[in-house]
PDB file of C-alpha atoms in Angstrom:
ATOM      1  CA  UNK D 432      -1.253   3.837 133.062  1.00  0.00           C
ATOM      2  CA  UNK D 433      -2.432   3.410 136.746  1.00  0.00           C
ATOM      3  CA  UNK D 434      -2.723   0.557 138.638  1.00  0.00           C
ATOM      4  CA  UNK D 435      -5.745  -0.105 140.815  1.00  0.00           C
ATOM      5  CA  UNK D 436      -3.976  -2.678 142.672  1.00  0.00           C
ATOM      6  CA  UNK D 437      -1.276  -0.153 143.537  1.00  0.00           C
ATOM      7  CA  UNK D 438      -2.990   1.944 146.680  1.00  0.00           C
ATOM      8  CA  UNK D 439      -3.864  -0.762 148.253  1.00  0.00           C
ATOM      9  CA  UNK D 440      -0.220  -2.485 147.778  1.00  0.00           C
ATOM     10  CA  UNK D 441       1.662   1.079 149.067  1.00  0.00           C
ATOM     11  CA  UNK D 442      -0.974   0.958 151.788  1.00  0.00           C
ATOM     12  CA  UNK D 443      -0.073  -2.427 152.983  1.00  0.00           C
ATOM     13  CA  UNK D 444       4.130  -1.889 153.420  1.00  0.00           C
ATOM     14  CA  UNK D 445       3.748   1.941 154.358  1.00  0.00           C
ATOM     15  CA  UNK D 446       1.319  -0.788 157.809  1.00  0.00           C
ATOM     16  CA  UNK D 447       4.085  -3.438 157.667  1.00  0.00           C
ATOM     17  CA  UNK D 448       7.163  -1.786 156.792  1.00  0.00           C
ATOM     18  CA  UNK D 449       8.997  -2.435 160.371  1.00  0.00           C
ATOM     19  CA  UNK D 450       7.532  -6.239 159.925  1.00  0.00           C
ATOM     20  CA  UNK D 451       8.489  -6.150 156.142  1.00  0.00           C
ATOM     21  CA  UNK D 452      12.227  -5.089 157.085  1.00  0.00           C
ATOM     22  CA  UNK D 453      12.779  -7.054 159.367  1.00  0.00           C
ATOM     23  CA  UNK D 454      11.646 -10.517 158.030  1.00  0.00           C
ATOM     24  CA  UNK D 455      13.802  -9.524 154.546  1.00  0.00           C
ATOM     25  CA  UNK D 456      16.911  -7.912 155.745  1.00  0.00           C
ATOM     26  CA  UNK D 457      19.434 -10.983 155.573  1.00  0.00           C
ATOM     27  CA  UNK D 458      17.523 -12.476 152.354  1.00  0.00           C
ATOM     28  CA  UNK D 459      20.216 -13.672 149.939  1.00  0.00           C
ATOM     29  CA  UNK D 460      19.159 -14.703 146.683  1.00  0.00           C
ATOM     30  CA  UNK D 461      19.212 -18.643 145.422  1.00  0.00           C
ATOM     31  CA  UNK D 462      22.427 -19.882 143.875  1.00  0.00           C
ATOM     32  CA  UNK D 463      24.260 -17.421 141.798  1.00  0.00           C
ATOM     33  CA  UNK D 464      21.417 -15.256 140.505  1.00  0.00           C
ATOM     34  CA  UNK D 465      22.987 -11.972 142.285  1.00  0.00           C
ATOM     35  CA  UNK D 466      26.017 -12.596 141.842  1.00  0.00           C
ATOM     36  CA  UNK D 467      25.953 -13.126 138.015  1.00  0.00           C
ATOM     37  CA  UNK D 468      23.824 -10.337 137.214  1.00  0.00           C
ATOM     38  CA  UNK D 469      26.414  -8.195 139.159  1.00  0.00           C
ATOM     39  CA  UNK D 470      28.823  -9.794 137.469  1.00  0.00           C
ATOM     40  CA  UNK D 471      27.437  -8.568 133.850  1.00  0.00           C
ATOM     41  CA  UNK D 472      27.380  -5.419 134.314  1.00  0.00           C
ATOM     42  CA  UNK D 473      30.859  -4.488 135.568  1.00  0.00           C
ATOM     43  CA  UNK D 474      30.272  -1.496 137.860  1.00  0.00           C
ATOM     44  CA  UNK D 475      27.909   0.481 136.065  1.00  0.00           C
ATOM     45  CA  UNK D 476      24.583   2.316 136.253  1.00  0.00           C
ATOM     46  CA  UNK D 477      21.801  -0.123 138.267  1.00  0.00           C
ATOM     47  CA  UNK D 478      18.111   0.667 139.520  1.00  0.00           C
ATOM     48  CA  UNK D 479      16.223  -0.854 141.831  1.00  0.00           C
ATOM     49  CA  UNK D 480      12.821  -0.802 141.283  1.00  0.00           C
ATOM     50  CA  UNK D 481      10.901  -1.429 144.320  1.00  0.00           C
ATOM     51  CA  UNK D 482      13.860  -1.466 146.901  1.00  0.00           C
ATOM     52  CA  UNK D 483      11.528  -1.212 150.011  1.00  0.00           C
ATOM     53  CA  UNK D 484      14.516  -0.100 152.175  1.00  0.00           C
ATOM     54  CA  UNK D 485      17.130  -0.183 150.301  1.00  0.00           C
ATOM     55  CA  UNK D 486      18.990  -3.631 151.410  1.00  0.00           C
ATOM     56  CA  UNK D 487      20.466  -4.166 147.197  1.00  0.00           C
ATOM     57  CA  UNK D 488      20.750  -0.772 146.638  1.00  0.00           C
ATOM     58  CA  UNK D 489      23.410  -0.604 149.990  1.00  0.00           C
ATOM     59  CA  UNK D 490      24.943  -4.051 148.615  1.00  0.00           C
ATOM     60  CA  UNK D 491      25.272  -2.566 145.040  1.00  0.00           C
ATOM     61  CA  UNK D 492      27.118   0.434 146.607  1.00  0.00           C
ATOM     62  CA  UNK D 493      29.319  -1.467 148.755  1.00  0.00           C
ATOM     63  CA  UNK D 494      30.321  -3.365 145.708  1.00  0.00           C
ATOM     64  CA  UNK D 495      31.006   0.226 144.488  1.00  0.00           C
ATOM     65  CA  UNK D 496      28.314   0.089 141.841  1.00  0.00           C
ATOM     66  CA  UNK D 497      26.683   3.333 140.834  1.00  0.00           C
ATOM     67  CA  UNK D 498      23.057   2.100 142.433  1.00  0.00           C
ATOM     68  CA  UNK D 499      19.653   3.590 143.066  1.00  0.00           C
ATOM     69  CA  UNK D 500      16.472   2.236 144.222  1.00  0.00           C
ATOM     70  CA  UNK D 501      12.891   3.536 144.037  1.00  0.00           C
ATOM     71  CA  UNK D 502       9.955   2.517 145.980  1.00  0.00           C
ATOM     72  CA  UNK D 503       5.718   3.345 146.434  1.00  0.00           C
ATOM     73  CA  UNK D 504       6.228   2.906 150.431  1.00  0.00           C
ATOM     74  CA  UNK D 505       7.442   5.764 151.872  1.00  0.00           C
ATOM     75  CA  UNK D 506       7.370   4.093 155.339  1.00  0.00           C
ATOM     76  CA  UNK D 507      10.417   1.661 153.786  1.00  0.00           C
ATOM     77  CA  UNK D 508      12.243   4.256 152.634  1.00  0.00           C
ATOM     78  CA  UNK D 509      12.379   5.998 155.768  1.00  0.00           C
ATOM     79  CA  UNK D 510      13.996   2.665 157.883  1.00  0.00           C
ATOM     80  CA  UNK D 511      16.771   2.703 155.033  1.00  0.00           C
ATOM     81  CA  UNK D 512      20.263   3.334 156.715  1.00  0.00           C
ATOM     82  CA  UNK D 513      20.869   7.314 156.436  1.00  0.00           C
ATOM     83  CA  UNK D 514      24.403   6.143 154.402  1.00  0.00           C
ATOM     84  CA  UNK D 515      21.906   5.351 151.261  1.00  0.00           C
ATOM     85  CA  UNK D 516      18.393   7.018 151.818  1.00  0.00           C
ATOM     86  CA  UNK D 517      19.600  10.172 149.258  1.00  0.00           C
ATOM     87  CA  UNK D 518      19.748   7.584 146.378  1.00  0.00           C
ATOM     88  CA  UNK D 519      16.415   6.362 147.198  1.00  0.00           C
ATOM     89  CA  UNK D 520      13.249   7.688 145.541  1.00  0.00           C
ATOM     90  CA  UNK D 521       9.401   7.629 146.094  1.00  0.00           C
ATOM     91  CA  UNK D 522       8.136   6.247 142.995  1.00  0.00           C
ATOM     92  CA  UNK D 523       5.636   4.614 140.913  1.00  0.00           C
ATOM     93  CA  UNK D 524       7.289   1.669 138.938  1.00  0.00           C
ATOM     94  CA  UNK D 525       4.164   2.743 136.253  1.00  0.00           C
ATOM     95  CA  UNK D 526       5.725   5.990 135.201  1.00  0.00           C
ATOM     96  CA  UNK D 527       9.748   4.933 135.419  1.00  0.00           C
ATOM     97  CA  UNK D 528      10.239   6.606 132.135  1.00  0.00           C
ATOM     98  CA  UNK D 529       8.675   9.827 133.184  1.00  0.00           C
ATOM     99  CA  UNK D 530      10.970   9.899 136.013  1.00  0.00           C
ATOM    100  CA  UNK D 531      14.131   8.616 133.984  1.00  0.00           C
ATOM    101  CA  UNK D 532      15.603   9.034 130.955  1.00  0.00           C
ATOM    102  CA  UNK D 533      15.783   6.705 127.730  1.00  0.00           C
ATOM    103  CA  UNK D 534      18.572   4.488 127.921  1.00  0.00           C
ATOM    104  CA  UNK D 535      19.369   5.914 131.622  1.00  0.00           C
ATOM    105  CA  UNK D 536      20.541   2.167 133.458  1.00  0.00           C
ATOM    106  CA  UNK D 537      23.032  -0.464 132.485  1.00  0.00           C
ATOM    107  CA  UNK D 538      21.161  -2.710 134.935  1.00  0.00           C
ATOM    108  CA  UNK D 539      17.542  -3.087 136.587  1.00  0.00           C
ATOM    109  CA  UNK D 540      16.464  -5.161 139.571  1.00  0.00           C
ATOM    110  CA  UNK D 541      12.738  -5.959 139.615  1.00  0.00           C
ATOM    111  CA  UNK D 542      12.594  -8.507 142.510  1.00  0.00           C
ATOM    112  CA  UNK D 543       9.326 -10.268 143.461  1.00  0.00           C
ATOM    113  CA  UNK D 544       7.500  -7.048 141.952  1.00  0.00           C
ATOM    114  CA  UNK D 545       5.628  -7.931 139.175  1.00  0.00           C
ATOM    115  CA  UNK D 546       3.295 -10.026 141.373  1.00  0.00           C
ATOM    116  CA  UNK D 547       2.039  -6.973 143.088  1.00  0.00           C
ATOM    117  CA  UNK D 548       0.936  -5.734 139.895  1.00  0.00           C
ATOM    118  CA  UNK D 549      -2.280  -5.404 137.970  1.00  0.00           C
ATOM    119  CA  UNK D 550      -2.204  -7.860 134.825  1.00  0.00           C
ATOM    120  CA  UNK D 551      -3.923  -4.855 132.974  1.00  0.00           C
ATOM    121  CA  UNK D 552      -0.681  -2.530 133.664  1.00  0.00           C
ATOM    122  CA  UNK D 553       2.135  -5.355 133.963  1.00  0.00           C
ATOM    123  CA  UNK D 554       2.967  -4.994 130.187  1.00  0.00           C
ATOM    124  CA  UNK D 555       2.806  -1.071 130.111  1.00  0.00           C
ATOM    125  CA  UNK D 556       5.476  -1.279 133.550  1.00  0.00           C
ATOM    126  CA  UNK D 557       7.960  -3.886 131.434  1.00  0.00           C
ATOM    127  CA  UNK D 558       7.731  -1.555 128.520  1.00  0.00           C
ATOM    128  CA  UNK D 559       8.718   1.261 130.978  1.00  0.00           C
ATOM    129  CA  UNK D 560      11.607  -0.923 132.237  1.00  0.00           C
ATOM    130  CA  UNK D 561      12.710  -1.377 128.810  1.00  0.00           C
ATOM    131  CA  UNK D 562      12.550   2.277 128.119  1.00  0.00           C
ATOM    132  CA  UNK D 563      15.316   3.072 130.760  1.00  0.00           C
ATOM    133  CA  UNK D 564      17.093   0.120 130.054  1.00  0.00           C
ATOM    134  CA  UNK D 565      20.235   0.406 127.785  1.00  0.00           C
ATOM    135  CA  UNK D 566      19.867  -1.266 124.856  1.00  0.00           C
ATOM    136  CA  UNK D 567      23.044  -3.776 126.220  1.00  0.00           C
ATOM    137  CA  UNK D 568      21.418  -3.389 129.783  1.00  0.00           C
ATOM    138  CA  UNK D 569      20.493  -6.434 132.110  1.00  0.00           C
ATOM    139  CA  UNK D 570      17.135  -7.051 133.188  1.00  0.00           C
ATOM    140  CA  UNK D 571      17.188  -9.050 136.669  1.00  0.00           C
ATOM    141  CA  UNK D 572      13.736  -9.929 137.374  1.00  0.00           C
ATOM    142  CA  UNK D 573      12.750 -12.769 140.271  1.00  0.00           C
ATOM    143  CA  UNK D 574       8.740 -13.761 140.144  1.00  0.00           C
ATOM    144  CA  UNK D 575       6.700 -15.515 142.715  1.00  0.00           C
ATOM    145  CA  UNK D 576       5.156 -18.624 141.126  1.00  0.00           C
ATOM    146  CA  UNK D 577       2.171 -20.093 142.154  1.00  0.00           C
ATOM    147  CA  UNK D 578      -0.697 -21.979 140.216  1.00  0.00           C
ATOM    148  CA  UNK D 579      -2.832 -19.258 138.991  1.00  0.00           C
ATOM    149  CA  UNK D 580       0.438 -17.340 137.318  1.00  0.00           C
ATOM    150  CA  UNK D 581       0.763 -18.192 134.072  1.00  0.00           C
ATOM    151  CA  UNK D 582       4.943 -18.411 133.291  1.00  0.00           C
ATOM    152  CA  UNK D 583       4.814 -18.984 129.699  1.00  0.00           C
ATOM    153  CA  UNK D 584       2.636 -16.005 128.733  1.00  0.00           C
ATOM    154  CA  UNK D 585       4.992 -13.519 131.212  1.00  0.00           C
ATOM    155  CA  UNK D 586       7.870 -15.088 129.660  1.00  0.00           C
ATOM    156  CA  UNK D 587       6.633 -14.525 125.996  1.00  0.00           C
ATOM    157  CA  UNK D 588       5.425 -10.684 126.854  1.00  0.00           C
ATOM    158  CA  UNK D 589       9.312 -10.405 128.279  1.00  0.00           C
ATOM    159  CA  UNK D 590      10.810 -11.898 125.227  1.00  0.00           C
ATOM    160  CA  UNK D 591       8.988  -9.642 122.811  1.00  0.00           C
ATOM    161  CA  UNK D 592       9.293  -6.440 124.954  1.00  0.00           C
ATOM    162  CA  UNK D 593      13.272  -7.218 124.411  1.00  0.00           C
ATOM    163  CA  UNK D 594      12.727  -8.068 121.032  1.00  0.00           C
ATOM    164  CA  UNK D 595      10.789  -5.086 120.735  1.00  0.00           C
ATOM    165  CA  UNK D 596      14.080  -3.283 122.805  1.00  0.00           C
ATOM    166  CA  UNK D 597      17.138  -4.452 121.185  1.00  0.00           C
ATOM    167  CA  UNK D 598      16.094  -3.100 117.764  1.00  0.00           C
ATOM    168  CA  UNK D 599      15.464   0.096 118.590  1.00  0.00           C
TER     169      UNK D 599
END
């Protein structure tokens, strides 16, 4: 499923990425969100979705986790230090599970990401998350609230996508 939001989204950071990068390169999550998700997963398998340039994927590796990152900007990719760039991928978040397998990642980061998506498609790209995600796996996603988003119906789509999930 396509999203028409989506060229004009991987227009806009493949223009800003220089701006993007360098306004979110020291951006440390609130409290303990990171750390705990980290935390759950003890060194395993974790994707990205969305990296931009890589910044999570680099602290993920440093951390000596096995961690990849995929992006629709290949402008971001491209300013990623040259130490992580081969486990960084051109991507559209819409087809994860034609590019990975079923049950492929312990662990997937979807940071401020959702927002940039279509409405129509957001449900198709969490079932897609799902699909890669181990059935154990952790699902780290951060959302940009403002008045017109409407938590309780993302949160309710999200709890019966894992419903959905964890009895398969």
């Amino acid at each position: 499923m396509k999203d028409s939001h989506q060229n004009i989204t991987t227009e806009i950071y493949n223009l800003s990425a220089q701006q993007y990068k360098k306004s979110s390169e020291n951006f440390v999550f609130p409290g303990w969100m990171f750390e705990y998700f980290i935390h759950e997963l003890s060194w395993q398998k974790i994707l990205d979705v969305w990296c931009a340039f890589g910044r999570d994927v680099q602290k993920l590796r440093h951390l000596w986790y096995e961690s990849y990152g995929i992006d629709i900007s290949q402008n971001l990719i491209n300013l990623s230090d040259n130490t992580i760039k081969k486990y960084l991928t051109l991507w559209d978040m819409s087809q994860l599970s034609d590019y990975y397998e079923h049950n492929s990642f312990s662990g997937v980061i979807c940071s401020a990401v959702i927002v940039h998506i279509d409405k129509h498609v957001a449900e198709w790209v969490l079932q897609s998350v799902f699909h890669i995600l181990k059935t154990s796996g952790v699902f780290f996603l951060t959302l940009k609230v403002n008045i017109s988003f409407n938590c309780r119906k993302t949160i309710k789509i999200i709890d019966n996508l894992y419903n959905c999930h964890s009895t398969q």
